[in-house]
Amino acid sequence: KAGVTQTPRYLIKTRGQQVTLSCSPISGHRSVSWYQQTPGQGLQFLFEYFSETQRNKGNFPGRFSGRQFSNSRSEMNVSTLELGDSALYLCASSFGAGGSYEQYFGPGTRLTVT
Amino acid sequence: AQSVAQPEDQVNVAEGNPLTVKCTYSVSGNPYLFWYVQYPNRGLQFLLKYITGDNLVKGSYGFEAEFNKSQTSFHLKKPSALVSDSALYFCAVRAPVGGGSQGNLIFGKGTKLSVKP
């Protein structure tokens, strides 16, 4: 099976702009989660989608939003970018939501905000 | 609130020696525990998980982890380290939904493992 894919892999944006990141889960996986990884804060949970519904949301401002499509692909949007949004954004998919299901991660999108 | 602690920022081991990467957790209820590894410029790779049952869990690449309920620990181990094991290791915990938990995965800060030849 193909793994989790994320596009684009690298992105450079200017403060105030918005950005959309895309994630294609492993075939058959219906849950997609998003994480922000930074050297200072580590891995922080953004949100989780299951069957097109947001199931969980982390402590991030409303500028961060996401959605999931009927084919389980997911997008994450960040509006009004700030310098502090520079990070590696990781998408992970799993067969089910929560519980004992392990997550499989994509390679990430490296976002740099200047 | 649930939390995960990895007390060591870095662990240095000589190739061929056993390695241990420590993890302790705090959750309400019975936890689901996971270990992931991250190589440079890559996403995280799943190594192993504990759900219930046998306290010793075996995973990928010869890694295993021991669940200790009384010490609330889930240390990652390998009998003989390889240079190629050098990477960043993350412990993660998920509490059952309810009691203030939304059931999402909480990661530790990570431990950098360095294996020298």
mmCIF file of C-alpha atoms in Angstrom:
data_model
loop_
_atom_site.group_PDB
_atom_site.id
_atom_site.type_symbol
_atom_site.label_atom_id
_atom_site.label_comp_id
_atom_site.label_asym_id
_atom_site.label_seq_id
_atom_site.Cartn_x
_atom_site.Cartn_y
_atom_site.Cartn_z
ATOM 1 C CA LYS A 1 0.000 0.000 0.000
ATOM 2 C CA ALA A 2 1.112 3.517 -0.663
ATOM 3 C CA GLY A 3 1.866 5.535 2.443
ATOM 4 C CA VAL A 4 0.478 8.848 3.566
ATOM 5 C CA THR A 5 1.315 11.588 1.116
ATOM 6 C CA GLN A 6 1.463 15.289 1.819
ATOM 7 C CA THR A 7 1.698 18.161 -0.613
ATOM 8 C CA PRO A 8 3.518 20.380 -0.956
ATOM 9 C CA ARG A 9 6.636 19.236 0.862
ATOM 10 C CA TYR A 10 8.036 22.723 1.257
ATOM 11 C CA LEU A 11 6.345 26.092 1.318
ATOM 12 C CA ILE A 12 7.507 29.643 1.872
ATOM 13 C CA LYS A 13 4.883 32.256 2.645
ATOM 14 C CA THR A 14 4.782 35.849 3.832
ATOM 15 C CA ARG A 15 3.136 37.082 7.024
ATOM 16 C CA GLY A 16 -0.542 37.746 6.522
ATOM 17 C CA GLN A 17 -0.973 35.282 3.686
ATOM 18 C CA GLN A 18 -2.952 32.078 3.918
ATOM 19 C CA VAL A 19 -1.899 28.555 3.069
ATOM 20 C CA THR A 20 -3.579 25.222 2.317
ATOM 21 C CA LEU A 21 -1.860 21.917 2.957
ATOM 22 C CA SER A 22 -3.071 18.626 1.569
ATOM 23 C CA CYS A 23 -2.952 15.075 2.894
ATOM 24 C CA SER A 24 -3.882 11.795 1.233
ATOM 25 C CA PRO A 25 -4.252 8.953 3.739
ATOM 26 C CA ILE A 26 -3.420 5.306 3.284
ATOM 27 C CA SER A 27 -6.092 3.571 1.237
ATOM 28 C CA GLY A 28 -8.851 2.327 3.526
ATOM 29 C CA HIS A 29 -7.993 4.673 6.381
ATOM 30 C CA ARG A 30 -10.867 6.917 7.394
ATOM 31 C CA SER A 31 -9.229 8.955 10.154
ATOM 32 C CA VAL A 32 -6.818 11.807 9.492
ATOM 33 C CA SER A 33 -5.044 13.820 12.165
ATOM 34 C CA TRP A 34 -2.862 16.892 11.843
ATOM 35 C CA TYR A 35 0.070 17.903 14.037
ATOM 36 C CA GLN A 36 2.400 20.869 14.234
ATOM 37 C CA GLN A 37 6.024 20.076 15.050
ATOM 38 C CA THR A 38 8.448 22.760 16.216
ATOM 39 C CA PRO A 39 11.785 22.491 18.061
ATOM 40 C CA GLY A 40 10.413 24.391 21.039
ATOM 41 C CA GLN A 41 6.931 22.921 21.451
ATOM 42 C CA GLY A 42 7.465 19.472 20.000
ATOM 43 C CA LEU A 43 4.486 17.693 18.475
ATOM 44 C CA GLN A 44 1.188 19.435 19.079
ATOM 45 C CA PHE A 45 -2.171 18.061 18.055
ATOM 46 C CA LEU A 46 -4.206 20.273 15.743
ATOM 47 C CA PHE A 47 -7.307 18.283 14.858
ATOM 48 C CA GLU A 48 -8.649 14.899 13.868
ATOM 49 C CA TYR A 49 -11.222 14.061 11.225
ATOM 50 C CA PHE A 50 -13.155 10.868 10.829
ATOM 51 C CA SER A 51 -15.664 10.255 8.059
ATOM 52 C CA GLU A 52 -15.676 13.953 7.114
ATOM 53 C CA THR A 53 -16.434 15.091 10.683
ATOM 54 C CA GLN A 54 -14.059 16.880 13.007
ATOM 55 C CA ARG A 55 -13.759 14.596 15.971
ATOM 56 C CA ASN A 56 -11.189 16.412 18.084
ATOM 57 C CA LYS A 57 -9.505 19.787 18.111
ATOM 58 C CA GLY A 58 -6.355 20.942 19.873
ATOM 59 C CA ASN A 59 -5.612 24.309 21.436
ATOM 60 C CA PHE A 60 -4.905 26.333 18.344
ATOM 61 C CA PRO A 61 -6.509 29.622 17.275
ATOM 62 C CA GLY A 62 -9.348 29.719 14.801
ATOM 63 C CA ARG A 63 -6.889 30.660 12.043
ATOM 64 C CA PHE A 64 -6.173 26.969 11.829
ATOM 65 C CA SER A 65 -8.927 24.987 10.171
ATOM 66 C CA GLY A 66 -9.330 21.773 8.296
ATOM 67 C CA ARG A 67 -11.701 19.560 6.448
ATOM 68 C CA GLN A 68 -11.995 16.040 5.180
ATOM 69 C CA PHE A 69 -13.508 14.924 1.932
ATOM 70 C CA SER A 70 -15.594 11.873 1.140
ATOM 71 C CA ASN A 71 -12.516 10.034 -0.170
ATOM 72 C CA SER A 72 -10.845 10.661 3.246
ATOM 73 C CA ARG A 73 -8.350 13.120 1.811
ATOM 74 C CA SER A 74 -7.867 16.088 4.102
ATOM 75 C CA GLU A 75 -6.809 19.683 3.831
ATOM 76 C CA MET A 76 -5.570 22.056 6.462
ATOM 77 C CA ASN A 77 -5.784 25.813 6.102
ATOM 78 C CA VAL A 78 -3.962 28.504 8.014
ATOM 79 C CA SER A 79 -5.114 32.072 7.476
ATOM 80 C CA THR A 80 -3.331 35.316 8.332
ATOM 81 C CA LEU A 81 0.013 33.606 8.741
ATOM 82 C CA GLU A 82 2.313 34.634 11.583
ATOM 83 C CA LEU A 83 6.049 34.078 11.933
ATOM 84 C CA GLY A 84 5.329 31.602 14.723
ATOM 85 C CA ASP A 85 3.430 29.372 12.323
ATOM 86 C CA SER A 86 6.725 28.279 10.791
ATOM 87 C CA ALA A 87 6.849 24.558 11.489
ATOM 88 C CA LEU A 88 6.696 21.063 10.106
ATOM 89 C CA TYR A 89 3.061 20.085 9.643
ATOM 90 C CA LEU A 90 2.460 16.379 9.858
ATOM 91 C CA CYS A 91 -0.561 14.466 8.735
ATOM 92 C CA ALA A 92 -1.316 10.991 10.055
ATOM 93 C CA SER A 93 -3.926 8.469 9.050
ATOM 94 C CA SER A 94 -5.394 5.482 10.827
ATOM 95 C CA PHE A 95 -8.027 2.897 10.051
ATOM 96 C CA GLY A 96 -10.237 4.036 12.889
ATOM 97 C CA ALA A 97 -10.455 6.983 15.219
ATOM 98 C CA GLY A 98 -8.961 7.040 18.696
ATOM 99 C CA GLY A 99 -8.612 3.993 20.891
ATOM 100 C CA SER A 100 -5.836 1.566 20.079
ATOM 101 C CA TYR A 101 -5.485 2.493 16.420
ATOM 102 C CA GLU A 102 -1.919 3.419 15.535
ATOM 103 C CA GLN A 103 -1.342 6.362 13.256
ATOM 104 C CA TYR A 104 0.788 6.358 10.138
ATOM 105 C CA PHE A 105 2.505 9.611 9.340
ATOM 106 C CA GLY A 106 3.303 11.388 6.119
ATOM 107 C CA PRO A 107 6.666 13.073 5.473
ATOM 108 C CA GLY A 108 5.291 16.465 6.453
ATOM 109 C CA THR A 109 5.063 19.895 4.895
ATOM 110 C CA ARG A 110 7.769 22.322 5.970
ATOM 111 C CA LEU A 111 6.174 25.766 6.177
ATOM 112 C CA THR A 112 8.381 28.819 6.476
ATOM 113 C CA VAL A 113 6.740 32.184 7.144
ATOM 114 C CA THR A 114 8.850 35.266 6.425
ATOM 115 C CA ALA B 1 -5.058 16.038 32.225
ATOM 116 C CA GLN B 2 -3.062 13.418 30.419
ATOM 117 C CA SER B 3 0.645 13.896 29.860
ATOM 118 C CA VAL B 4 3.762 12.086 28.732
ATOM 119 C CA ALA B 5 7.299 12.666 29.956
ATOM 120 C CA GLN B 6 10.527 11.608 28.340
ATOM 121 C CA PRO B 7 13.070 12.576 31.000
ATOM 122 C CA GLU B 8 16.138 12.346 28.766
ATOM 123 C CA ASP B 9 16.711 14.732 25.892
ATOM 124 C CA GLN B 10 19.495 12.519 24.585
ATOM 125 C CA VAL B 11 20.698 8.963 25.098
ATOM 126 C CA ASN B 12 24.152 7.876 23.964
ATOM 127 C CA VAL B 13 24.908 4.203 23.441
ATOM 128 C CA ALA B 14 27.766 2.234 21.909
ATOM 129 C CA GLU B 15 26.883 -0.072 19.045
ATOM 130 C CA GLY B 16 26.142 -3.577 20.263
ATOM 131 C CA ASN B 17 25.155 -2.433 23.750
ATOM 132 C CA PRO B 18 21.576 -2.570 25.032
ATOM 133 C CA LEU B 19 19.584 0.644 24.907
ATOM 134 C CA THR B 20 16.705 2.026 26.936
ATOM 135 C CA VAL B 21 14.672 5.128 26.174
ATOM 136 C CA LYS B 22 12.472 6.135 29.092
ATOM 137 C CA CYS B 23 8.849 7.227 29.100
ATOM 138 C CA THR B 24 6.406 7.895 31.919
ATOM 139 C CA TYR B 25 2.784 8.896 31.557
ATOM 140 C CA SER B 26 -0.131 10.298 33.469
ATOM 141 C CA VAL B 27 -3.680 9.492 32.379
ATOM 142 C CA SER B 28 -7.042 8.650 33.861
ATOM 143 C CA GLY B 29 -8.134 5.148 33.072
ATOM 144 C CA ASN B 30 -6.303 2.500 31.128
ATOM 145 C CA PRO B 31 -3.955 4.058 28.601
ATOM 146 C CA TYR B 32 -3.048 3.130 25.087
ATOM 147 C CA LEU B 33 0.713 3.630 24.700
ATOM 148 C CA PHE B 34 2.779 4.012 21.545
ATOM 149 C CA TRP B 35 6.363 4.479 20.431
ATOM 150 C CA TYR B 36 7.326 6.239 17.226
ATOM 151 C CA VAL B 37 10.696 6.963 15.602
ATOM 152 C CA GLN B 38 11.574 9.950 13.431
ATOM 153 C CA TYR B 39 14.567 10.048 11.115
ATOM 154 C CA PRO B 40 15.886 13.422 9.891
ATOM 155 C CA ASN B 41 13.533 15.218 7.507
ATOM 156 C CA ARG B 42 11.014 12.393 7.706
ATOM 157 C CA GLY B 43 7.651 11.814 9.297
ATOM 158 C CA LEU B 44 7.162 9.554 12.292
ATOM 159 C CA GLN B 45 7.215 5.789 11.922
ATOM 160 C CA PHE B 46 5.150 3.538 14.183
ATOM 161 C CA LEU B 47 7.278 1.112 16.229
ATOM 162 C CA LEU B 48 4.934 -0.599 18.672
ATOM 163 C CA LYS B 49 1.936 -0.171 20.942
ATOM 164 C CA TYR B 50 0.504 -1.425 24.210
ATOM 165 C CA ILE B 51 -3.225 -1.982 24.494
ATOM 166 C CA THR B 52 -3.710 -4.629 27.128
ATOM 167 C CA GLY B 53 -2.366 -8.016 28.143
ATOM 168 C CA ASP B 54 1.305 -8.980 28.178
ATOM 169 C CA ASN B 55 3.417 -6.194 29.662
ATOM 170 C CA LEU B 56 6.260 -6.810 27.205
ATOM 171 C CA VAL B 57 5.414 -5.652 23.716
ATOM 172 C CA LYS B 58 7.554 -6.457 20.688
ATOM 173 C CA GLY B 59 7.707 -4.152 17.690
ATOM 174 C CA SER B 60 9.578 -3.317 14.537
ATOM 175 C CA TYR B 61 13.362 -3.407 14.026
ATOM 176 C CA GLY B 62 13.985 -5.508 17.146
ATOM 177 C CA PHE B 63 12.545 -2.950 19.551
ATOM 178 C CA GLU B 64 10.408 -3.868 22.521
ATOM 179 C CA ALA B 65 8.777 -1.937 25.330
ATOM 180 C CA GLU B 66 7.796 -2.826 28.850
ATOM 181 C CA PHE B 67 4.571 -1.534 30.356
ATOM 182 C CA ASN B 68 4.709 -1.005 34.115
ATOM 183 C CA LYS B 69 1.380 0.078 35.556
ATOM 184 C CA SER B 70 2.604 0.719 39.094
ATOM 185 C CA GLN B 71 5.393 2.990 37.862
ATOM 186 C CA THR B 72 3.275 4.401 35.005
ATOM 187 C CA SER B 73 6.149 3.771 32.644
ATOM 188 C CA PHE B 74 6.551 2.432 29.132
ATOM 189 C CA HIS B 75 10.292 2.247 28.440
ATOM 190 C CA LEU B 76 11.578 1.371 24.989
ATOM 191 C CA LYS B 77 14.364 -1.203 24.814
ATOM 192 C CA LYS B 78 16.592 -3.020 22.378
ATOM 193 C CA PRO B 79 19.097 -5.723 23.330
ATOM 194 C CA SER B 80 21.781 -4.655 20.843
ATOM 195 C CA ALA B 81 21.888 -1.158 19.376
ATOM 196 C CA LEU B 82 22.810 -0.400 15.775
ATOM 197 C CA VAL B 83 24.269 2.816 14.399
ATOM 198 C CA SER B 84 21.222 2.973 12.122
ATOM 199 C CA ASP B 85 18.986 3.199 15.223
ATOM 200 C CA SER B 86 20.198 6.772 15.712
ATOM 201 C CA ALA B 87 17.069 8.920 15.467
ATOM 202 C CA LEU B 88 14.490 10.826 17.482
ATOM 203 C CA TYR B 89 12.131 8.650 19.507
ATOM 204 C CA PHE B 90 8.683 9.704 20.674
ATOM 205 C CA CYS B 91 6.471 8.134 23.285
ATOM 206 C CA ALA B 92 2.734 8.830 22.994
ATOM 207 C CA VAL B 93 -0.313 8.113 25.099
ATOM 208 C CA ARG B 94 -4.002 8.120 24.419
ATOM 209 C CA ALA B 95 -6.526 8.045 27.219
ATOM 210 C CA PRO B 96 -10.004 6.647 26.764
ATOM 211 C CA VAL B 97 -12.602 9.271 25.833
ATOM 212 C CA GLY B 98 -14.296 10.855 28.832
ATOM 213 C CA GLY B 99 -13.212 12.250 32.164
ATOM 214 C CA GLY B 100 -11.751 15.316 30.479
ATOM 215 C CA SER B 101 -10.032 13.386 27.714
ATOM 216 C CA GLN B 102 -11.000 13.788 24.104
ATOM 217 C CA GLY B 103 -9.091 10.675 23.221
ATOM 218 C CA ASN B 104 -6.441 12.336 21.099
ATOM 219 C CA LEU B 105 -2.817 11.244 21.026
ATOM 220 C CA ILE B 106 -0.410 13.138 23.290
ATOM 221 C CA PHE B 107 3.293 13.002 22.463
ATOM 222 C CA GLY B 108 6.322 13.372 24.656
ATOM 223 C CA LYS B 109 9.037 15.875 23.743
ATOM 224 C CA GLY B 110 11.185 13.204 22.170
ATOM 225 C CA THR B 111 14.547 11.616 22.996
ATOM 226 C CA LYS B 112 17.458 11.776 20.616
ATOM 227 C CA LEU B 113 19.216 8.429 20.458
ATOM 228 C CA SER B 114 22.822 8.455 19.317
ATOM 229 C CA VAL B 115 24.525 5.123 18.674
ATOM 230 C CA LYS B 116 28.284 5.312 18.134
ATOM 231 C CA PRO B 117 30.316 2.646 16.332
#
